[in-house]
Coordinates of C-alpha atoms in Angstrom, one line a residue:
M9 CA 37.2 221.3 88.0
P10 CA 38.5 219.9 84.7
R11 CA 38.5 216.1 84.4
R12 CA 41.9 214.5 83.8
R13 CA 42.4 213.1 80.4
G14 CA 42.2 209.3 80.2
S15 CA 40.8 208.9 83.7
L16 CA 37.6 206.9 84.4
P17 CA 34.6 208.4 86.0
P18 CA 34.5 207.6 89.8
L19 CA 31.2 205.8 89.4
V20 CA 32.7 203.4 86.8
C21 CA 35.6 202.5 89.1
T22 CA 33.3 201.8 91.9
L23 CA 31.1 199.5 89.9
A24 CA 34.2 197.6 88.6
A25 CA 35.5 197.1 92.1
L26 CA 32.2 195.7 93.3
S27 CA 31.7 193.4 90.3
L28 CA 35.2 191.7 90.4
P29 CA 34.4 189.2 93.2
L30 CA 31.2 188.3 91.4
L31 CA 33.1 187.5 88.2
L32 CA 35.7 185.4 90.1
A33 CA 32.9 183.4 91.8
A34 CA 31.2 182.7 88.5
E35 CA 34.3 180.8 87.2
P36 CA 35.9 179.0 90.2
R37 CA 39.5 178.1 90.0
A38 CA 40.0 174.3 89.1
K39 CA 41.4 172.0 91.8
S40 CA 45.0 170.9 91.6
C41 CA 45.7 167.3 90.6
S42 CA 49.4 167.4 91.8
E43 CA 49.0 164.5 94.3
V44 CA 47.2 162.4 91.7
R45 CA 50.0 163.1 89.2
R46 CA 52.6 162.1 91.8
L47 CA 50.9 158.8 92.6
Y48 CA 50.3 158.1 89.0
A49 CA 54.0 158.6 88.2
A50 CA 54.8 156.3 91.2
K51 CA 52.9 153.5 89.4
G52 CA 55.4 153.8 86.6
F53 CA 53.4 155.9 84.2
S54 CA 54.4 159.2 82.6
Q55 CA 53.4 162.2 84.7
S56 CA 52.8 164.2 81.6
E57 CA 49.7 162.0 80.9
A58 CA 48.0 163.4 84.0
P59 CA 46.4 166.9 84.0
S60 CA 47.7 169.4 86.4
H61 CA 44.2 170.6 87.3
E62 CA 40.8 169.0 87.1
I63 CA 39.2 168.7 83.7
S64 CA 35.7 167.7 82.5
G65 CA 35.2 163.9 82.7
D66 CA 33.0 163.5 79.6
H67 CA 35.6 161.2 78.1
L68 CA 35.5 158.7 80.9
K69 CA 33.7 155.3 80.5
V70 CA 33.7 153.9 84.0
C71 CA 34.7 156.6 86.5
S72 CA 32.5 159.6 87.2
Q73 CA 32.2 162.0 84.3
A74 CA 32.2 165.0 86.6
Y75 CA 35.3 167.1 87.0
T76 CA 38.2 164.7 87.2
C77 CA 42.0 164.3 87.4
C78 CA 42.0 161.5 84.9
T79 CA 42.3 161.5 81.2
Q80 CA 40.9 158.7 79.0
E81 CA 44.4 157.2 78.7
M82 CA 44.7 157.3 82.5
E83 CA 41.4 155.5 83.0
E84 CA 42.6 152.7 80.6
R85 CA 45.9 152.4 82.4
Y86 CA 44.1 152.3 85.7
S87 CA 41.8 149.6 84.4
Q88 CA 44.8 147.4 83.5
L89 CA 46.5 148.2 86.8
S90 CA 43.4 147.2 88.8
K91 CA 43.2 143.9 87.0
H92 CA 46.9 143.4 87.6
D93 CA 46.6 144.2 91.3
F94 CA 43.7 141.9 91.7
R95 CA 45.5 139.0 90.0
N96 CA 48.6 139.5 92.1
A97 CA 46.6 139.6 95.3
V98 CA 44.9 136.2 94.4
V99 CA 48.2 134.7 93.3
E100 CA 50.1 135.8 96.4
L101 CA 47.5 134.4 98.8
S102 CA 47.3 131.2 96.8
N103 CA 51.0 130.8 96.3
H104 CA 51.5 130.6 100.1
L105 CA 49.1 127.6 100.2
Q106 CA 50.4 126.1 97.0
T107 CA 54.0 126.3 98.2
M108 CA 53.0 124.6 101.4
F109 CA 51.4 121.6 99.6
S110 CA 54.3 121.5 97.1
S111 CA 56.9 121.4 99.9
R112 CA 55.0 118.8 101.9
Y113 CA 54.5 116.6 98.8
K114 CA 58.2 116.7 98.1
K115 CA 59.0 115.8 101.7
F116 CA 56.6 112.9 101.8
D117 CA 57.7 111.7 98.4
E118 CA 61.3 111.8 99.4
F119 CA 60.5 110.1 102.7
F120 CA 58.5 107.2 101.1
K121 CA 61.1 106.6 98.4
E122 CA 64.0 106.6 100.8
L123 CA 62.1 104.4 103.1
L124 CA 61.8 101.8 100.4
E125 CA 65.5 102.1 99.5
N126 CA 66.5 101.7 103.1
A127 CA 64.3 98.7 103.6
E128 CA 65.7 97.0 100.6
K129 CA 69.3 97.8 101.6
S130 CA 68.6 96.5 105.2
L131 CA 67.2 93.2 103.9
N132 CA 70.0 92.7 101.5
D133 CA 72.7 93.5 104.0
M134 CA 71.1 91.2 106.6
F135 CA 70.5 88.3 104.3
V136 CA 74.0 88.5 102.8
R137 CA 75.5 88.3 106.3
T138 CA 73.2 85.5 107.3
Y139 CA 72.9 83.4 104.2
G140 CA 75.8 84.5 102.1
R141 CA 76.0 82.8 98.7
L142 CA 72.7 81.1 99.1
Y143 CA 70.9 84.5 99.3
M144 CA 72.9 86.0 96.5
Q145 CA 72.0 83.2 94.2
N146 CA 68.3 84.0 94.8
S147 CA 68.5 87.7 95.5
E148 CA 66.5 88.6 92.3
L149 CA 63.4 87.3 94.0
F150 CA 63.7 90.0 96.6
K151 CA 64.8 92.7 94.2
D152 CA 61.7 92.0 92.2
L153 CA 59.6 92.5 95.3
F154 CA 61.0 96.0 95.9
V155 CA 60.9 96.9 92.2
E156 CA 57.1 96.2 92.2
L157 CA 56.6 98.1 95.5
K158 CA 58.4 101.1 94.1
R159 CA 56.5 100.8 90.8
Y160 CA 53.2 100.7 92.7
Y161 CA 54.1 103.8 94.8
L162 CA 55.1 105.7 91.6
G163 CA 51.7 105.1 90.2
G164 CA 52.3 101.9 88.2
N165 CA 49.5 99.5 87.4
V166 CA 50.4 97.0 90.2
N167 CA 47.9 94.8 92.0
L168 CA 49.6 94.6 95.4
E169 CA 47.8 91.5 96.6
E170 CA 48.5 89.6 93.4
M171 CA 52.1 90.7 93.5
L172 CA 52.6 89.6 97.1
N173 CA 50.9 86.3 96.4
D174 CA 53.3 85.7 93.5
F175 CA 56.3 86.6 95.7
W176 CA 55.3 84.0 98.3
A177 CA 54.6 81.4 95.6
R178 CA 58.0 81.9 94.1
L179 CA 59.6 81.8 97.5
L180 CA 57.8 78.5 98.3
E181 CA 59.2 77.0 95.1
R182 CA 62.8 77.9 96.0
M183 CA 62.3 76.8 99.6
F184 CA 60.7 73.5 98.7
R185 CA 63.7 72.6 96.5
L186 CA 66.1 73.6 99.2
V187 CA 64.5 71.6 102.0
N188 CA 64.2 68.6 99.6
P189 CA 67.6 68.6 97.9
Q190 CA 67.6 64.9 97.1
Y191 CA 64.6 65.2 94.7
H192 CA 64.2 66.5 91.3
F193 CA 61.1 68.8 90.8
T194 CA 59.7 69.7 87.4
D195 CA 57.9 73.0 86.8
E196 CA 54.6 71.1 86.6
Y197 CA 55.3 69.5 90.0
L198 CA 56.1 72.9 91.5
E199 CA 52.8 74.3 90.1
C200 CA 51.1 71.5 92.0
V201 CA 53.0 72.5 95.2
S202 CA 51.7 76.0 94.9
K203 CA 48.2 74.8 94.9
Y204 CA 48.7 73.6 98.5
T205 CA 50.0 77.0 99.7
E206 CA 46.8 78.2 101.1
Q207 CA 45.9 74.9 102.7
L208 CA 49.4 74.1 104.2
K209 CA 50.4 77.7 105.1
P210 CA 54.1 76.8 104.9
F211 CA 55.1 80.3 106.0
G212 CA 52.7 80.4 108.8
D213 CA 50.5 83.5 109.2
V214 CA 53.2 85.9 108.1
P215 CA 52.1 86.2 104.4
R216 CA 48.5 87.0 105.4
K217 CA 49.5 89.6 107.9
L218 CA 52.2 91.1 105.8
K219 CA 49.9 91.3 102.8
L220 CA 47.3 93.1 105.0
Q221 CA 49.9 95.5 106.3
V222 CA 51.7 96.2 103.1
T223 CA 48.6 96.7 101.0
R224 CA 46.9 99.1 103.4
A225 CA 50.1 101.0 104.2
F226 CA 51.1 101.4 100.6
V227 CA 47.6 102.4 99.5
A228 CA 47.4 105.0 102.2
A229 CA 51.0 106.3 101.5
R230 CA 50.5 106.5 97.8
T231 CA 47.1 108.1 98.0
F232 CA 48.1 110.6 100.6
A233 CA 51.1 111.7 98.5
Q234 CA 48.8 111.9 95.4
G235 CA 46.4 114.1 97.4
L236 CA 49.1 116.6 98.3
A237 CA 50.1 116.8 94.7
V238 CA 46.5 117.2 93.6
A239 CA 46.0 120.0 96.1
R240 CA 49.1 121.8 94.8
D241 CA 48.0 121.4 91.1
V242 CA 44.4 122.5 91.8
I243 CA 45.5 125.7 93.5
S244 CA 47.9 126.4 90.6
K245 CA 45.1 126.0 88.0
V246 CA 42.3 128.0 89.7
S247 CA 44.4 130.8 91.1
A248 CA 45.2 132.2 87.6
V249 CA 42.1 134.4 87.5
N250 CA 41.2 136.3 84.4
P251 CA 38.4 138.8 85.4
T252 CA 35.5 139.3 83.0
P253 CA 35.0 142.7 81.4
Q254 CA 32.3 143.4 84.0
G255 CA 34.6 142.3 86.8
T256 CA 37.4 144.5 85.4
Q257 CA 35.1 147.5 85.4
A258 CA 34.1 146.8 89.0
L259 CA 37.7 146.5 90.1
L260 CA 38.6 149.8 88.4
K261 CA 35.6 151.6 89.9
M262 CA 36.6 150.4 93.4
M263 CA 40.4 150.7 93.3
Y264 CA 41.3 153.7 91.1
C265 CA 38.2 155.8 90.3
P266 CA 38.6 157.5 93.8
H267 CA 42.0 158.7 92.4
C268 CA 40.3 160.4 89.5
R269 CA 38.1 162.3 92.1
G270 CA 41.2 163.3 94.0
L271 CA 40.3 160.9 96.9
I272 CA 43.7 159.2 96.9
S273 CA 43.7 158.4 100.7
V274 CA 40.1 157.0 100.8
K275 CA 39.9 153.2 101.0
P276 CA 37.0 151.1 99.7
C277 CA 34.3 150.3 102.3
Y278 CA 34.7 146.7 103.5
N279 CA 31.3 145.4 102.4
Y280 CA 31.7 147.1 99.0
C281 CA 35.1 145.4 98.5
F282 CA 33.6 142.1 99.6
N283 CA 30.8 142.3 97.0
V284 CA 33.3 143.1 94.3
M285 CA 35.6 140.2 95.2
R286 CA 32.7 137.8 95.6
G287 CA 31.6 138.7 92.1
C288 CA 35.1 138.4 90.6
L289 CA 35.8 135.1 92.4
A290 CA 32.3 133.6 92.0
N291 CA 33.6 130.4 90.4
Q292 CA 36.4 130.0 92.9
G293 CA 33.7 130.2 95.6
D294 CA 32.0 127.1 94.1
L295 CA 35.2 125.2 94.7
D296 CA 35.0 125.6 98.5
A297 CA 32.5 122.9 99.3
E298 CA 34.4 120.1 97.5
W299 CA 37.7 121.5 98.7
N300 CA 36.6 121.3 102.3
I301 CA 35.5 117.6 101.9
F302 CA 38.8 116.9 100.2
M303 CA 40.7 118.4 103.1
G304 CA 38.7 116.4 105.6
S305 CA 39.5 113.2 103.7
M306 CA 43.2 114.0 103.7
L307 CA 43.0 114.5 107.5
L308 CA 41.4 111.1 107.9
V309 CA 44.1 109.3 105.9
A310 CA 46.7 111.2 107.8
E311 CA 45.3 109.7 111.0
R312 CA 45.6 106.2 109.3
L313 CA 49.2 106.9 108.5
E314 CA 49.8 107.7 112.2
G315 CA 48.2 104.5 113.2
P316 CA 47.5 101.1 111.7
F317 CA 48.5 102.1 108.1
N318 CA 52.0 103.4 109.1
I319 CA 54.2 102.4 106.2
E320 CA 57.3 103.1 108.3
S321 CA 56.4 100.5 110.9
V322 CA 55.6 98.0 108.0
M323 CA 58.8 98.5 105.9
D324 CA 61.4 98.9 108.6
P325 CA 61.1 95.3 109.9
I326 CA 60.1 93.7 106.7
D327 CA 63.3 91.7 106.5
V328 CA 62.7 90.3 109.9
K329 CA 59.1 89.3 108.9
I330 CA 60.2 87.5 105.7
S331 CA 62.9 85.8 107.7
D332 CA 60.3 84.6 110.2
A333 CA 58.3 83.2 107.3
I334 CA 61.3 81.3 106.0
M335 CA 62.1 79.9 109.4
N336 CA 58.5 78.7 109.8
M337 CA 58.8 76.9 106.5
Q338 CA 62.0 75.2 107.7
E339 CA 60.6 74.2 111.0
N340 CA 57.6 72.6 109.3
S341 CA 59.4 71.4 106.2
M342 CA 58.9 67.7 107.1
Q343 CA 55.1 67.9 107.5
V344 CA 54.7 70.2 104.5
S345 CA 56.7 68.0 102.3
Q346 CA 54.9 64.8 103.3
K347 CA 51.5 66.4 102.6
V348 CA 52.7 67.7 99.3
F349 CA 54.0 64.3 98.3
Q350 CA 50.7 62.8 99.2
G351 CA 48.8 65.2 97.0
C352 CA 51.2 65.7 94.1
G353 CA 53.0 62.3 94.1
Q354 CA 56.4 61.1 95.1
P355 CA 59.1 63.1 93.1
K356 CA 62.0 61.5 91.4
T357 CA 65.2 61.1 93.4
L358 CA 68.3 62.7 92.1
A359 CA 71.2 60.6 90.9
Q360 CA 73.6 59.3 93.6
G361 CA 76.3 61.8 94.5
R362 CA 74.3 65.0 93.7
T363 CA 74.0 66.5 97.1
A364 CA 72.8 69.9 98.2
R365 CA 75.3 72.5 98.8
S366 CA 76.3 73.2 102.3
V367 CA 74.6 76.2 103.9
S368 CA 77.5 76.9 106.1
E369 CA 79.2 79.9 104.5
G370 CA 81.4 80.5 107.5
G371 CA 82.4 83.9 108.8
F372 CA 79.1 85.6 109.3
S373 CA 78.2 86.9 112.7
A374 CA 75.2 85.7 114.5
R375 CA 75.3 88.6 116.8
F376 CA 72.4 90.8 115.8
R377 CA 71.2 93.5 118.1
P378 CA 68.0 95.5 117.8
Y379 CA 68.0 99.2 117.1
N380 CA 67.4 101.4 120.0
P381 CA 64.8 104.1 119.4
E382 CA 67.6 106.7 119.2
E383 CA 69.5 104.6 116.7
R384 CA 66.6 103.8 114.5
P385 CA 67.4 104.9 111.0
T386 CA 65.5 107.8 109.8
T387 CA 64.9 109.0 106.2
A388 CA 64.3 112.1 104.3
A389 CA 66.7 114.5 106.0
G390 CA 66.4 112.8 109.4
T391 CA 62.6 113.0 109.8
S392 CA 60.0 110.3 110.6
L393 CA 56.5 109.7 109.3
D394 CA 55.0 110.7 112.6
R395 CA 56.7 114.1 112.5
L396 CA 55.7 114.6 108.8
V397 CA 52.1 113.8 109.5
T398 CA 51.9 115.9 112.6
D399 CA 53.2 118.9 110.7
V400 CA 50.9 118.4 107.6
K401 CA 47.8 117.9 109.7
E402 CA 48.0 121.4 111.0
K403 CA 48.4 122.8 107.5
L404 CA 45.4 120.8 106.2
K405 CA 43.2 122.2 109.0
Q406 CA 44.4 125.8 108.1
A407 CA 43.6 125.2 104.4
K408 CA 40.0 124.5 105.0
K409 CA 37.6 127.2 103.7
F410 CA 40.4 128.8 101.8
W411 CA 38.3 129.7 98.8
S412 CA 35.3 131.1 100.7
S413 CA 37.7 133.2 102.8
L414 CA 39.7 134.4 99.8
P415 CA 37.5 137.5 99.0
G416 CA 37.8 138.7 102.6
N417 CA 41.6 138.0 102.7
I418 CA 42.1 140.0 99.5
C419 CA 40.1 142.9 100.8
S420 CA 42.5 142.9 103.8
D421 CA 45.6 142.8 101.5
E422 CA 47.8 145.8 101.8
K423 CA 47.4 146.6 98.1
I424 CA 43.6 146.6 98.4
S425 CA 43.2 147.5 102.0
V426 CA 39.7 148.6 102.9
G427 CA 38.5 151.4 105.2
T428 CA 38.5 150.1 108.8
G429 CA 37.6 153.3 110.6
N430 CA 34.4 155.4 110.3
E431 CA 32.1 153.6 107.9
N432 CA 31.0 157.0 106.5
E433 CA 34.6 157.8 105.6
C434 CA 35.2 155.1 103.0
W435 CA 34.7 154.9 99.2
N436 CA 31.4 153.3 98.3
G437 CA 31.8 153.3 94.6
S438 CA 30.6 156.8 93.9
A439 CA 31.5 159.0 96.8
K440 CA 33.2 159.1 100.2
S441 CA 30.2 157.9 102.2
R442 CA 28.5 154.9 103.8
Y443 CA 28.0 151.7 101.8
D444 CA 24.4 150.5 102.2
F445 CA 24.2 147.3 100.2
A446 CA 24.3 143.9 102.0
V447 CA 27.1 141.4 101.3
T448 CA 26.2 138.8 98.7
G449 CA 26.6 135.1 99.2
N450 CA 29.5 132.9 98.2
G451 CA 29.6 131.0 94.9
L452 CA 28.3 131.6 91.4
A453 CA 24.6 131.2 92.0
S454 CA 24.6 133.8 94.8
Q455 CA 25.9 136.5 92.4
V456 CA 22.5 137.0 90.7
N457 CA 21.9 139.8 93.1
N458 CA 25.4 141.2 93.4
P459 CA 25.0 145.0 93.2
E460 CA 28.6 145.6 92.1
V461 CA 29.5 143.0 89.5
E462 CA 27.3 141.7 86.7
V463 CA 27.9 137.9 86.7
D464 CA 26.4 135.5 84.1
I465 CA 25.5 132.6 86.4
T466 CA 24.6 130.5 83.4
K467 CA 28.2 130.3 82.2
P468 CA 30.4 128.6 84.8
D469 CA 34.1 128.5 84.4
M470 CA 35.0 125.2 82.9
V471 CA 38.5 125.2 84.4
I472 CA 37.0 125.4 87.9
R473 CA 34.4 122.7 87.1
R474 CA 37.2 120.3 85.9
Q475 CA 39.1 120.9 89.1
I476 CA 36.0 120.3 91.2
M477 CA 35.7 116.9 89.5
V478 CA 39.4 116.3 90.1
L479 CA 38.9 116.9 93.8
R480 CA 35.8 114.7 93.8
V481 CA 37.8 111.8 92.3
M482 CA 40.7 112.3 94.7
T483 CA 38.3 112.4 97.6
N484 CA 36.9 109.1 96.6
K485 CA 40.4 107.6 96.4
L486 CA 41.1 108.9 99.9
K487 CA 38.0 107.4 101.3
N488 CA 38.9 104.1 99.8
A489 CA 42.4 104.4 101.2
Y490 CA 41.0 105.2 104.6
N491 CA 39.2 101.8 104.5
G492 CA 42.2 100.0 103.2
N493 CA 40.9 99.6 99.6
D494 CA 42.9 100.4 96.5
V495 CA 40.5 101.8 93.9
D496 CA 42.9 101.0 91.1
F497 CA 42.1 97.3 91.2
I498 CA 39.3 95.0 92.2
D499 CA 40.0 92.9 95.3
V500 CA 38.8 89.4 94.6
S501 CA 40.5 87.5 97.4
E502 CA 38.2 85.7 99.7
E503 CA 40.0 87.0 102.8
S504 CA 39.4 90.6 101.6
S505 CA 35.7 90.2 102.2
G506 CA 36.4 90.4 105.9
E507 CA 38.9 92.5 107.7
E508 CA 41.4 92.6 104.8
S509 CA 38.9 94.4 102.7
G510 CA 37.4 97.8 103.3
S511 CA 35.1 96.7 106.1
G512 CA 34.4 100.2 107.2
C513 CA 35.6 99.5 110.7
E514 CA 36.3 102.4 112.9
F515 CA 39.8 103.7 113.3
Q516 CA 40.4 102.4 116.9
Q517 CA 38.7 99.1 116.2
C518 CA 40.8 98.3 113.3
S519 CA 44.2 99.3 114.7
T520 CA 45.0 96.2 116.6
E521 CA 44.2 94.0 113.6
F522 CA 46.9 95.7 111.5
E523 CA 49.8 95.5 113.9
F524 CA 52.1 92.5 113.6
N525 CA 52.7 91.5 117.1
A526 CA 56.2 90.1 117.8
T527 CA 54.8 87.8 120.5
E528 CA 52.9 85.8 117.9
V529 CA 56.2 84.7 116.3
T530 CA 58.0 83.6 119.5
G531 CA 61.6 83.1 118.5
N532 CA 61.3 83.4 114.7
S533 CA 62.8 86.8 114.5
N534 CA 65.9 86.1 112.5
K535 CA 66.3 87.4 108.9
S536 CA 66.3 84.4 106.7
D537 CA 66.1 84.2 102.8
K538 CA 64.0 82.3 100.4
K539 CA 66.8 80.4 99.0
V540 CA 67.6 78.9 102.2
N541 CA 69.7 76.1 101.0
T542 CA 68.5 73.9 103.8
S543 CA 69.0 70.6 102.3
A544 CA 66.8 69.1 104.9
A545 CA 65.1 65.9 103.7
P546 CA 61.9 65.1 105.6
R547 CA 63.7 62.4 107.4
G548 CA 65.5 62.0 110.7
G549 CA 69.2 62.7 111.3
L550 CA 71.2 65.9 111.3
S551 CA 70.5 67.1 107.8
Q552 CA 71.7 70.3 106.2
A553 CA 68.4 71.9 107.0
A554 CA 68.8 71.1 110.7
L555 CA 72.3 72.5 110.7
F556 CA 71.1 75.6 109.0
L557 CA 68.2 75.9 111.4
S558 CA 70.5 75.7 114.4
I559 CA 72.6 78.5 113.0
L560 CA 69.5 80.5 112.4
V561 CA 68.3 80.0 116.0
L562 CA 71.5 81.8 117.1
A563 CA 70.8 84.6 114.7
V564 CA 67.3 84.9 115.8
Q565 CA 68.1 86.9 118.9
R566 CA 67.4 90.0 117.0
Q567 CA 64.2 91.5 118.2
W568 CA 61.5 93.4 116.4
R569 CA 62.4 96.9 115.6

C-alpha cells in the first residue's frame, strides 16, 4: 500500500507520544506568585514589581536563593518594611505606658498646683474676714510663703526648712511689735528678739510640727511628680529603636522571607521570634533591672503620700495651724516680752499719744463652721490625693518588668503574630518546620549566643546607658523622699538629726509622728494672722491684745478640717 505523502511513519508517532510526558517532566511549570503579588500590592507597593511566577533567587541577599517570588527590589522594600513594622510595634506598646505616665503626671501636677492655690485663697479669705485691715497690711508675709512653696514644687532652689524658719522669724517680728505697741523697736533689737525664738517658742509647738509636715509632704509630692515625668521621658527616649544592620536582616528573614517562598500564611515560631526580638532589643533589656527598682521606689513614696506625707492633709488646714501659732503668741505675749526685755534690754517707749491701732474692724463674722467630708473642697477636676494615688499604684505595679516582657509582647502583636498551633507548622527562619534553638536570655550580655541576631555586646547603646543613670538618680531621690529627706539641700538643723531627718523609721512607726493632732492645741483653732495688731502691753488691764484675744476666742470655734 502506498504511503501518504507528508505523513510520519507509525513508529515515529508512537515514540513522540511516549516521550512527551518525559519532556514535560524535565522542565516543570513554575509556581504562581499571584497571592504574593496581591499581598505585596496591599502593602502599598507596585504589583508590577513582583513576578507572576517563581524565578531564580540568585539575586537575593538575605532570603533563600532558591526559586522565589521576590525580586531584589522586593527584598529591599521588605527589609525597610520589616524595620518599620518592628519600630511601630515597639512604639505602640511603649506609647500605651508612656501615655499613662504622661496623663498621671499632668493630673498630679494639676492637683498639687491647685491645692496650693486653694490653700492660699482659703488663708487669705479667712484672715481678711477675721483680721481685716490688720491682715491686709501684712499680707505680703503670707504671700511670700506661698510663693516660695510654689517655687519649691516647680523645682526651684528652695531650702524648705530655712524658708519656713524665715517665715516664723518675720512673723515674730510683726507680732512682737503688735503685742508691744507702746515701744519702739529698732532692726537691731528685733534681731536680738529672733535669737530667743528657739528658747522661748513664742508660737508653741506649731512651727516645729508644721515644718516637719510641710517639708516631708512637699519633698514627697515634688519627687513623686518628678518620678512620673522621668518615667514618661525615659520611655520616650528608649522606645525609638533603630535596629542594627544585623537586626534588620534578622527581622526581614523572620517576617517577609516566608513571602518570598510563597508561605504567606505561615507565622514565625514563637521561640524563633523571641530570639530575634531579644537580639533587637538587647539594650532595652538592660534597662529592666533599674526600671523595676525605680517602679518599686515610686510605689513606696506613693504609700507615703497616702499616709504621713499627705500634702493635702497638710495644706488644707494650714491657715488654722498658723492661726493657732498666732494665738499661742498672744496668750503668752506677756511672758515672752518680759524674757525678751531681760535678754535684749528695755526698749524705748513711744511718744505720748502714739497708740496702737484698734484691732476691732467691725462687721466680720465669728461664725466659722468646719467643712463636712462631703463639703471638703477638692481640686484637679474634683479628685483627691487618695484617689489619685490609688489609681497610679495599680499602674506602677503593671509597669514593672515592662522591658523584659517587651520581646514577648511584640511577638504577640497582631502585626508580628507567631504560630501558636502545631510547632512543626511555623516558620523557623528557613522552612516551615520546628524551631530547635533555645531562647536566649534578656539583656545585652546574654546575646553572645543568640542564634538569630549577631549582637556586638562590647558596644552598648549610650542612649540606654544614660537613661539607666537617669533612673538611678531618680531612684535615689525617691528613697530620700521616702525617708523625708530632700536631696537638693543639706539638712543642718539639730532637730533633723532625730525624727525630723531621714531616720529610716518604718512606715507605720513614723505615721503618728507626722500627724498634727487637734487635741494638742485645745481651743487654738481660729485663723489668726501675723500682723495681729494686738496692742497688748505686758501689763494688766483690758488692753487691745486682750480685746483681740476675746474676739478670737469666739472665732476659734472652727474645728480642724
